[in-house]
Every structure is written in structure tokens, then in C-alpha cells.
């Protein structure tokens, strides 16, 4: 009589029926040796499961916590980098982009009207962001405050310019309005970048 | 109740709330999770890895991965089952990284004759420790943790047949080393 191999005995333990398992099962019923071997296999597995739980000799949580803190710092730096990048990109657009997209033939008055309309659109976008009442982290708050301070300063300059009734007034205030639009654009970007980083 | 569910409720009373706190980055919640699963994770890692140091590294890597990937845990199965899967992957990754397999094969070749001709009697702990790392990992994952050959094959990037073959070879060796009677 051919005895069952260890592979066949091990396969019999699995719930999944495999080819030949019926024959193996039938053999177990008539072969005392294989039946005893199968029982020993069961006992061995039971003893494996009953082995004591091994425990670490030292506490590794401080290392886990330190790595988590390091990961968070790196994430913070990446976020700050993205925010700064967004700000730089927006300011670059202010400096380089405006004259490129504005038709060179437009008058100073037309240009001023276009820039003021853009400023109004950005005001609207900022109002919506603020109305959302989302929590702002320290970095975003710092950047946003410095941008808002500069916008307020520009507003004072623009107010003073309104009092000027000279013929070249539009051409004079145009750079101020452009800078205002650029800063507001940057402010919107800072808020949106922060929102996308925290998954809002 | 499954073994994994039992472990969850026994080790971590309020798994759902702890997971929610880990998700928002609460370090105290991560520590609760660590304290609850530290022993079973280390035990699994130690049974698979060659050294205590490797097992401790796997323990650390497992909980860092848990912190980073907790968003992927959807709560549709026991938390312990998910943590255990992370730990198993990390332990197997450590085996691959240390190239234990090559060492095992060499070890097997050198000692094959002595093993066959000189049956040793040793306790189960020592016999398990003596198994080649890959076989030991398969024995532990299949017989103790309850993974199927298909699941083990997936984690090891091998075939189910490889897993089955490793398991039967390991049991043949254990039987000899434990001094259990061989058939006539």
C-alpha cells in the first residue's frame, strides 16, 4: 500500500477540496499509519498555535512617534513650498503677464476698466472663500495677512489718486490697480492651495 | 466571532473611534493603537524574521505604515486583520531585503545530509527557528495566522504551489527534528 505524502496530508487539512483529495480521504480511513501521521500533523499545528506570544524587549513607540513627527515636518515644508510657489507664480504673472494679455492698442482708460473688473471678480472669489469659514493654518494666515496689508496700503494710494483730476490720472493709477489685482490673485491662490493640501 | 474580530474587541475596546482619531493625526490615538497591537505584531514579525532586531524594525515600520495608510482602512473588516496584513507584508519585505533565501538555500545544502541521517530531538520553538526563513514564514502565516496559500502567494509574489510545497517540506522537517515517529 502506498502511503500518503506529507503534501497530500497537508492538503487534506485545507478546507478547499483539491484533485485527489477524495482518494486521500478514503485512504486515511483504511490506513492506520497515515491516520496516525495525520493526527500528528494536527497536533503539531495545535502546538504551533499554542506557542507563547513573543514580546519586544524594548519600547519602540518613541521611534514610531519621532518618525511620524519627522514625516509631518516634511509634509509641512512641502505645503509651505507649494504655497510659496503659488505666490511666486501669481506675482510673476502680474509682472510679466498683464501687458502680454492686454491688447497694446487699448487706451489707458480701457486698460484701467479691464483691470478694475478683474479686481472685482477676485474680490468676489475671496468673499466666497471667507464665507466658507474654513480653518486656516498658521503659515497661510501669515502669508494672507502680509498680502492683505499690502492691498490695504494700495487702496490708500488709490484713494489719494482719485483726488487727482489731472488728464494723465488713468495712466498714473493703472500700475497701482495692476499690482492690486496681482496681490489679490496671489491671495486667492494661497487660500486655494491651502484648501487643496488639506483636502477641502 | 472570527479570531480577528475577537482580537479587535479584546485588545481595542473602541477601534472605530481610535481609527477616526488616528486619521486626523492624533498622536495619542496612534499610541493606543500601538499598545493594543504591539505584542501580536511583534510576535508575527519575530516568528518570520531571523533576528529580534529585524522583528523590532518590522514592528516600527508597521506602525509608521499604519499611521500613513490609515485612510485606506475602510472599516469593512476587522482592524486587526488590516494591521496584521501590513505587518506580514513588512516582515516578508524584510526577508527579501536581507536576501535570506539565498542564505537558506546554502544552509539547506550544507546541512541536508546530516538532517536526514541524524534525527534530532528538539522542542518546537527550536525546530521552528531552525527552518529556512521562507518555509518558516509560510508555516506561520498558513498554520497560525490562517492565511490561504493564495493569499501567501500574493504577499510573497510567488505561486500557490510554491507556498504548498514550502509548507509540506517544512512539516516533513519539523516531524524529523521533533523526533516524531516516521512511518515504516
Short mmCIF file of C-alpha atoms in Angstrom, two decimals:
data_model
loop_
_atom_site.label_atom_id
_atom_site.label_comp_id
_atom_site.label_asym_id
_atom_site.label_seq_id
_atom_site.Cartn_x
_atom_site.Cartn_y
_atom_site.Cartn_z
CA UNK A 1 0.00 0.00 0.00
CA UNK A 2 1.33 3.45 -0.92
CA UNK A 3 1.16 5.88 1.97
CA UNK A 4 0.09 9.49 1.62
CA UNK A 5 2.87 12.04 1.15
CA UNK A 6 3.28 14.97 3.51
CA UNK A 7 2.00 17.22 0.72
CA UNK A 8 -1.21 15.18 0.48
CA UNK A 9 -1.66 15.17 4.26
CA UNK A 10 -1.11 18.93 4.48
CA UNK A 11 -3.57 19.48 1.60
CA UNK A 12 -6.21 17.44 3.42
CA UNK A 13 -6.17 19.96 6.26
CA UNK A 14 -7.26 22.78 3.97
CA UNK A 15 -10.97 23.28 3.58
CA UNK A 16 -10.59 23.67 -0.17
CA UNK A 17 -11.00 20.33 -1.93
CA UNK A 18 -8.20 19.55 -4.35
CA UNK A 19 -7.92 16.91 -7.08
CA UNK A 20 -7.29 13.54 -5.45
CA UNK A 21 -8.45 14.65 -2.02
CA UNK A 22 -11.38 12.20 -2.06
CA UNK A 23 -8.97 9.32 -2.66
CA UNK A 24 -6.63 10.61 0.06
CA UNK A 25 -9.55 10.88 2.45
CA UNK A 26 -10.61 7.33 1.62
CA UNK A 27 -7.05 6.11 2.18
CA UNK A 28 -6.97 7.73 5.64
CA UNK A 29 -10.00 5.66 6.59
CA UNK A 30 -8.22 2.37 5.93
CA UNK A 31 -4.54 3.13 6.71
CA UNK A 32 -3.65 3.32 10.38
CA UNK A 33 -0.16 4.69 9.67
CA UNK A 34 -1.41 7.58 7.56
CA UNK A 35 -4.22 8.25 10.00
CA UNK A 36 -1.68 8.48 12.85
CA UNK A 37 0.53 10.74 10.74
CA UNK A 38 -2.43 12.98 10.01
CA UNK A 39 -3.22 13.19 13.71
CA UNK A 40 0.40 14.10 14.49
CA UNK A 41 0.17 16.86 11.88
CA UNK A 42 -2.94 18.24 13.58
CA UNK A 43 -1.24 18.13 16.96
CA UNK A 44 1.86 19.86 15.64
CA UNK A 45 -0.22 22.71 14.23
CA UNK A 46 -2.14 22.97 17.51
CA UNK A 47 1.17 23.21 19.37
CA UNK A 48 2.39 25.89 16.96
CA UNK A 49 -0.73 27.93 17.68
CA UNK A 50 -0.19 27.48 21.40
CA UNK A 51 3.37 28.83 21.37
CA UNK A 52 3.75 31.78 23.73
CA UNK A 53 3.42 35.29 22.34
CA UNK A 54 6.87 36.84 22.00
CA UNK A 55 7.17 40.45 23.13
CA UNK A 56 9.71 43.13 22.22
CA UNK A 57 12.45 43.69 24.76
CA UNK A 58 12.22 47.49 24.42
CA UNK A 59 9.57 50.07 23.73
CA UNK A 60 9.72 51.15 20.07
CA UNK A 61 6.86 53.65 20.22
CA UNK A 62 9.19 56.65 20.79
CA UNK A 63 10.86 55.82 17.46
CA UNK A 64 7.48 55.49 15.74
CA UNK A 65 6.36 58.83 17.19
CA UNK A 66 9.63 60.51 16.16
CA UNK A 67 9.24 59.24 12.60
CA UNK A 68 5.65 60.46 12.47
CA UNK A 69 6.77 63.91 13.66
CA UNK A 70 9.52 63.98 11.04
CA UNK A 71 7.03 62.97 8.35
CA UNK A 72 4.69 65.77 9.41
CA UNK A 73 7.53 68.31 9.33
CA UNK A 74 8.41 67.23 5.78
CA UNK A 75 4.76 67.47 4.77
CA UNK A 76 4.56 70.97 6.29
CA UNK A 77 7.69 72.06 4.39
CA UNK A 78 6.24 70.66 1.15
CA UNK A 79 2.96 72.51 1.74
CA UNK A 80 4.78 75.73 2.57
CA UNK A 81 6.84 75.27 -0.58
CA UNK A 82 3.68 74.83 -2.67
CA UNK A 83 2.15 77.94 -1.13
CA UNK A 84 5.28 79.98 -1.82
CA UNK A 85 5.42 78.59 -5.35
CA UNK A 86 1.80 79.58 -5.96
CA UNK A 87 2.51 83.06 -4.60
CA UNK A 88 5.64 83.45 -6.75
CA UNK A 89 3.79 82.22 -9.84
CA UNK A 90 0.97 84.69 -9.27
CA UNK A 91 3.32 87.61 -8.77
CA UNK A 92 5.27 86.62 -11.88
CA UNK A 93 2.01 86.67 -13.78
CA UNK A 94 1.39 90.18 -12.51
CA UNK A 95 4.77 91.42 -13.65
CA UNK A 96 5.07 89.58 -16.96
CA UNK A 97 1.60 88.51 -17.92
CA UNK A 98 -0.58 91.59 -17.78
CA UNK A 99 0.99 93.51 -20.62
CA UNK A 100 1.12 90.39 -22.78
CA UNK A 101 -2.59 89.60 -22.49
CA UNK A 102 -3.76 93.22 -22.73
CA UNK A 103 -4.00 94.49 -26.32
CA UNK A 104 -1.24 97.05 -26.86
CA UNK A 105 -3.56 99.30 -28.75
CA UNK A 106 -6.02 99.75 -25.85
CA UNK A 107 -6.11 103.16 -24.22
CA UNK A 108 -5.08 103.74 -20.61
CA UNK A 109 -8.74 104.20 -19.72
CA UNK A 110 -9.74 100.85 -21.31
CA UNK A 111 -6.89 99.08 -19.59
CA UNK A 112 -7.93 100.58 -16.28
CA UNK A 113 -11.53 99.44 -16.76
CA UNK A 114 -10.38 95.88 -17.54
CA UNK A 115 -8.08 95.72 -14.53
CA UNK A 116 -10.79 97.12 -12.22
CA UNK A 117 -13.27 94.49 -13.49
CA UNK A 118 -10.73 91.76 -12.80
CA UNK A 119 -10.20 93.17 -9.34
CA UNK A 120 -13.96 92.99 -8.69
CA UNK A 121 -14.05 89.34 -9.82
CA UNK A 122 -11.23 88.45 -7.45
CA UNK A 123 -12.96 90.34 -4.60
CA UNK A 124 -16.00 88.16 -5.21
CA UNK A 125 -13.90 84.96 -5.16
CA UNK A 126 -12.23 86.00 -1.90
CA UNK A 127 -15.59 86.77 -0.31
CA UNK A 128 -16.76 83.24 -1.17
CA UNK A 129 -13.63 81.70 0.34
CA UNK A 130 -14.02 83.76 3.53
CA UNK A 131 -17.73 82.94 3.77
CA UNK A 132 -16.78 79.24 3.71
CA UNK A 133 -15.39 79.79 7.23
CA UNK A 134 -12.63 77.16 6.80
CA UNK A 135 -9.86 76.81 9.32
CA UNK A 136 -6.60 78.44 8.25
CA UNK A 137 -3.20 77.15 9.35
CA UNK A 138 -0.52 79.47 10.74
CA UNK A 139 1.51 79.62 7.53
CA UNK A 140 -1.46 80.52 5.32
CA UNK A 141 -2.62 83.10 7.85
CA UNK A 142 0.82 84.74 7.86
CA UNK A 143 1.08 84.94 4.06
CA UNK A 144 -2.54 86.08 3.69
CA UNK A 145 -2.08 88.85 6.30
CA UNK A 146 1.01 90.25 4.56
CA UNK A 147 -0.81 90.27 1.21
CA UNK A 148 -3.88 91.94 2.74
CA UNK A 149 -1.69 94.58 4.40
CA UNK A 150 -0.14 95.47 1.06
CA UNK A 151 -3.58 95.60 -0.60
CA UNK A 152 -4.80 97.99 2.11
CA UNK A 153 -1.75 100.17 1.50
CA UNK A 154 -2.51 100.23 -2.23
CA UNK A 155 -6.13 101.13 -1.51
CA UNK A 156 -4.95 104.19 0.42
CA UNK A 157 -2.71 105.19 -2.51
CA UNK A 158 -5.61 104.68 -4.93
CA UNK A 159 -7.92 106.81 -2.74
CA UNK A 160 -5.36 109.60 -2.82
CA UNK A 161 -5.05 109.21 -6.59
CA UNK A 162 -8.83 109.67 -7.04
CA UNK A 163 -8.41 113.22 -5.81
CA UNK A 164 -6.00 113.93 -8.66
CA UNK A 165 -8.02 115.48 -11.52
CA UNK A 166 -5.13 115.71 -13.99
CA UNK A 167 -5.52 114.40 -17.54
CA UNK A 168 -2.99 111.61 -17.04
CA UNK A 169 -4.71 110.22 -13.96
CA UNK A 170 -5.77 106.90 -15.55
CA UNK A 171 -2.26 106.13 -16.75
CA UNK A 172 -0.96 107.02 -13.27
CA UNK A 173 -3.23 104.71 -11.28
CA UNK A 174 -3.03 101.80 -13.76
CA UNK A 175 0.16 100.31 -12.22
CA UNK A 176 -1.44 100.53 -8.75
CA UNK A 177 -4.56 98.67 -9.92
CA UNK A 178 -2.43 96.05 -11.66
CA UNK A 179 -0.46 95.46 -8.51
CA UNK A 180 -3.71 95.23 -6.54
CA UNK A 181 -5.08 92.58 -8.95
CA UNK A 182 -1.81 90.65 -8.76
CA UNK A 183 -1.85 90.65 -4.97
CA UNK A 184 -5.48 89.57 -4.85
CA UNK A 185 -4.76 86.82 -7.34
CA UNK A 186 -1.96 85.63 -5.08
CA UNK A 187 -4.28 85.80 -2.06
CA UNK A 188 -6.86 83.60 -3.80
CA UNK A 189 -4.10 81.16 -4.78
CA UNK A 190 -2.78 80.93 -1.24
CA UNK A 191 -6.26 80.06 0.05
CA UNK A 192 -6.95 77.56 -2.73
CA UNK A 193 -3.55 75.85 -2.36
CA UNK A 194 -4.11 75.50 1.37
CA UNK A 195 -7.59 74.09 0.73
CA UNK A 196 -6.34 71.50 -1.77
CA UNK A 197 -3.48 70.46 0.55
CA UNK A 198 -5.87 69.69 3.40
CA UNK A 199 -8.32 68.02 1.05
CA UNK A 200 -11.13 70.58 1.42
CA UNK B 1 -16.89 35.65 16.11
CA UNK B 2 -13.75 35.30 13.96
CA UNK B 3 -10.29 35.26 15.53
CA UNK B 4 -9.51 38.73 14.09
CA UNK B 5 -12.76 40.22 15.44
CA UNK B 6 -12.08 38.66 18.81
CA UNK B 7 -8.59 40.19 18.87
CA UNK B 8 -10.08 43.59 17.97
CA UNK B 9 -12.65 43.60 20.71
CA UNK B 10 -10.26 42.13 23.25
CA UNK B 11 -7.30 44.43 22.56
CA UNK B 12 -9.04 47.60 21.46
CA UNK B 13 -12.38 48.38 23.03
CA UNK B 14 -13.37 51.21 20.70
CA UNK B 15 -11.49 50.58 17.46
CA UNK B 16 -13.73 52.84 15.38
CA UNK B 17 -13.14 55.93 17.49
CA UNK B 18 -9.39 55.28 17.75
CA UNK B 19 -9.12 54.90 13.97
CA UNK B 20 -11.01 58.18 13.45
CA UNK B 21 -8.56 59.94 15.78
CA UNK B 22 -5.50 58.44 14.06
CA UNK B 23 -6.92 59.63 10.72
CA UNK B 24 -6.87 63.25 11.89
CA UNK B 25 -3.32 62.85 13.17
CA UNK B 26 -3.91 62.43 16.91
CA UNK B 27 -0.61 61.01 18.25
CA UNK B 28 -2.27 59.77 21.46
CA UNK B 29 -4.63 57.63 19.38
CA UNK B 30 -1.69 56.15 17.46
CA UNK B 31 -0.13 55.21 20.78
CA UNK B 32 -3.37 53.49 21.88
CA UNK B 33 -3.30 51.50 18.65
CA UNK B 34 0.38 50.68 19.15
CA UNK B 35 -0.12 49.49 22.73
CA UNK B 36 -3.06 47.33 21.70
CA UNK B 37 -1.35 45.55 18.80
CA UNK B 38 2.32 45.79 19.77
CA UNK B 39 2.58 42.20 21.06
CA UNK B 40 0.75 40.36 18.23
CA UNK B 41 2.59 42.40 15.59
CA UNK B 42 5.97 41.75 17.19
CA UNK B 43 5.14 38.07 17.66
CA UNK B 44 4.25 37.69 13.97
CA UNK B 45 7.36 39.60 12.92
CA UNK B 46 9.63 37.61 15.23
CA UNK B 47 8.25 34.28 14.00
CA UNK B 48 9.02 35.30 10.42
CA UNK B 49 12.25 37.30 10.78
CA UNK B 50 15.61 35.83 11.62
CA UNK B 51 16.59 38.22 14.42
CA UNK B 52 15.00 40.19 17.24
CA UNK B 53 16.42 43.39 15.74
CA UNK B 54 14.70 42.72 12.42
CA UNK B 55 11.42 41.99 14.19
CA UNK B 56 11.68 45.24 16.16
CA UNK B 57 12.33 47.15 12.95
CA UNK B 58 9.28 45.50 11.38
CA UNK B 59 7.23 46.49 14.43
CA UNK B 60 8.30 50.11 13.99
CA UNK B 61 7.76 50.11 10.22
CA UNK B 62 4.33 48.52 10.62
CA UNK B 63 3.00 51.26 12.88
CA UNK B 64 4.52 54.02 10.78
CA UNK B 65 2.76 52.48 7.77
CA UNK B 66 -0.47 52.20 9.78
CA UNK B 67 -0.24 55.94 10.53
CA UNK B 68 0.44 56.80 6.88
CA UNK B 69 -2.11 54.46 5.33
CA UNK B 70 -4.94 54.52 7.87
CA UNK B 71 -7.02 56.35 5.25
CA UNK B 72 -7.03 53.15 3.20
CA UNK B 73 -8.68 51.19 6.00
CA UNK B 74 -12.37 51.34 5.13
CA UNK B 75 -13.66 49.60 8.23
CA UNK B 76 -15.21 46.78 6.20
CA UNK B 77 -13.16 44.16 8.07
CA UNK B 78 -11.58 43.80 11.48
CA UNK B 79 -8.87 46.36 12.22
CA UNK B 80 -6.52 43.64 13.46
CA UNK B 81 -6.88 41.84 10.10
CA UNK B 82 -5.73 45.01 8.32
CA UNK B 83 -2.87 45.72 10.74
CA UNK B 84 -1.79 42.08 10.52
CA UNK B 85 -1.68 42.30 6.74
CA UNK B 86 0.54 45.38 6.95
CA UNK B 87 2.81 43.59 9.45
CA UNK B 88 3.02 40.43 7.31
CA UNK B 89 3.97 42.44 4.24
CA UNK B 90 6.62 44.36 6.16
CA UNK B 91 8.08 41.15 7.61
CA UNK B 92 8.19 39.45 4.21
CA UNK B 93 9.72 42.56 2.70
CA UNK B 94 12.42 42.40 5.36
CA UNK B 95 13.10 38.76 4.44
CA UNK B 96 13.51 39.68 0.79
CA UNK B 97 15.66 42.68 1.58
CA UNK B 98 18.05 40.65 3.68
CA UNK B 99 18.28 38.02 0.95
CA UNK B 100 17.62 35.28 3.43
CA UNK B 101 16.52 32.98 0.66
CA UNK B 102 19.98 32.59 -0.78
CA UNK B 103 21.42 32.02 2.67
CA UNK B 104 18.72 29.43 3.37
CA UNK B 105 19.46 27.50 0.23
CA UNK B 106 23.14 27.37 1.08
CA UNK B 107 22.32 26.37 4.65
CA UNK B 108 19.99 23.64 3.40
CA UNK B 109 22.60 22.25 1.03
CA UNK B 110 25.33 22.09 3.62
CA UNK B 111 23.18 20.50 6.30
CA UNK B 112 20.89 18.32 4.18
CA UNK B 113 22.74 15.07 4.69
CA UNK B 114 23.14 15.46 8.44
CA UNK B 115 19.48 16.37 8.81
CA UNK B 116 18.35 13.22 7.04
CA UNK B 117 20.77 10.83 8.68
CA UNK B 118 20.79 12.18 12.20
CA UNK B 119 17.32 12.76 13.51
CA UNK B 120 17.45 15.39 16.21
CA UNK B 121 15.05 15.80 19.05
CA UNK B 122 14.37 19.41 19.85
CA UNK B 123 11.50 21.45 21.14
CA UNK B 124 9.05 23.10 18.79
CA UNK B 125 10.45 26.61 19.32
CA UNK B 126 13.94 25.47 18.37
CA UNK B 127 12.67 23.41 15.42
CA UNK B 128 10.65 26.34 14.10
CA UNK B 129 13.66 28.62 14.48
CA UNK B 130 15.77 26.12 12.55
CA UNK B 131 13.52 26.13 9.49
CA UNK B 132 14.66 28.13 6.48
CA UNK B 133 13.16 31.61 6.69
CA UNK B 134 10.79 31.24 3.75
CA UNK B 135 9.42 27.91 4.99
CA UNK B 136 9.06 29.29 8.49
CA UNK B 137 7.15 32.28 7.16
CA UNK B 138 4.78 30.03 5.21
CA UNK B 139 4.22 27.74 8.21
CA UNK B 140 3.44 30.68 10.45
CA UNK B 141 1.22 32.56 8.00
CA UNK B 142 -0.73 29.44 6.98
CA UNK B 143 -0.94 27.32 10.12
CA UNK B 144 -1.09 30.01 12.78
CA UNK B 145 -2.35 33.22 11.19
CA UNK B 146 -4.75 31.34 8.93
CA UNK B 147 -3.83 32.82 5.54
CA UNK B 148 -4.62 30.70 2.47
CA UNK B 149 -1.94 29.58 0.04
CA UNK B 150 -3.34 32.06 -2.48
CA UNK B 151 -3.01 34.93 0.00
CA UNK B 152 0.51 33.89 0.97
CA UNK B 153 1.48 33.58 -2.68
CA UNK B 154 0.17 37.11 -3.28
CA UNK B 155 2.17 38.52 -0.38
CA UNK B 156 5.34 36.66 -1.39
CA UNK B 157 4.95 37.32 -5.08
CA UNK B 158 5.10 33.56 -5.74
CA UNK B 159 2.60 30.88 -6.80
CA UNK B 160 0.21 28.98 -4.51
CA UNK B 161 2.09 25.78 -5.46
CA UNK B 162 5.27 27.31 -4.07
CA UNK B 163 3.50 28.02 -0.80
CA UNK B 164 2.08 24.48 -0.61
CA UNK B 165 5.44 22.94 -1.37
CA UNK B 166 7.18 25.08 1.28
CA UNK B 167 4.57 24.06 3.85
CA UNK B 168 4.83 20.31 3.24
CA UNK B 169 8.63 20.42 3.19
CA UNK B 170 8.60 22.37 6.44
CA UNK B 171 6.30 19.85 8.11
CA UNK B 172 8.47 16.97 6.94
CA UNK B 173 11.47 18.65 8.56
CA UNK B 174 9.61 19.51 11.75
CA UNK B 175 8.45 15.90 12.10
CA UNK B 176 12.03 14.68 11.89
CA UNK B 177 13.52 17.27 14.20
CA UNK B 178 10.81 16.81 16.78
CA UNK B 179 11.60 13.10 16.86
CA UNK B 180 8.09 12.12 15.88
CA UNK B 181 7.91 8.55 14.68
CA UNK B 182 8.31 8.09 10.97
CA UNK B 183 6.16 5.50 9.24
CA UNK B 184 7.64 2.09 8.43
#
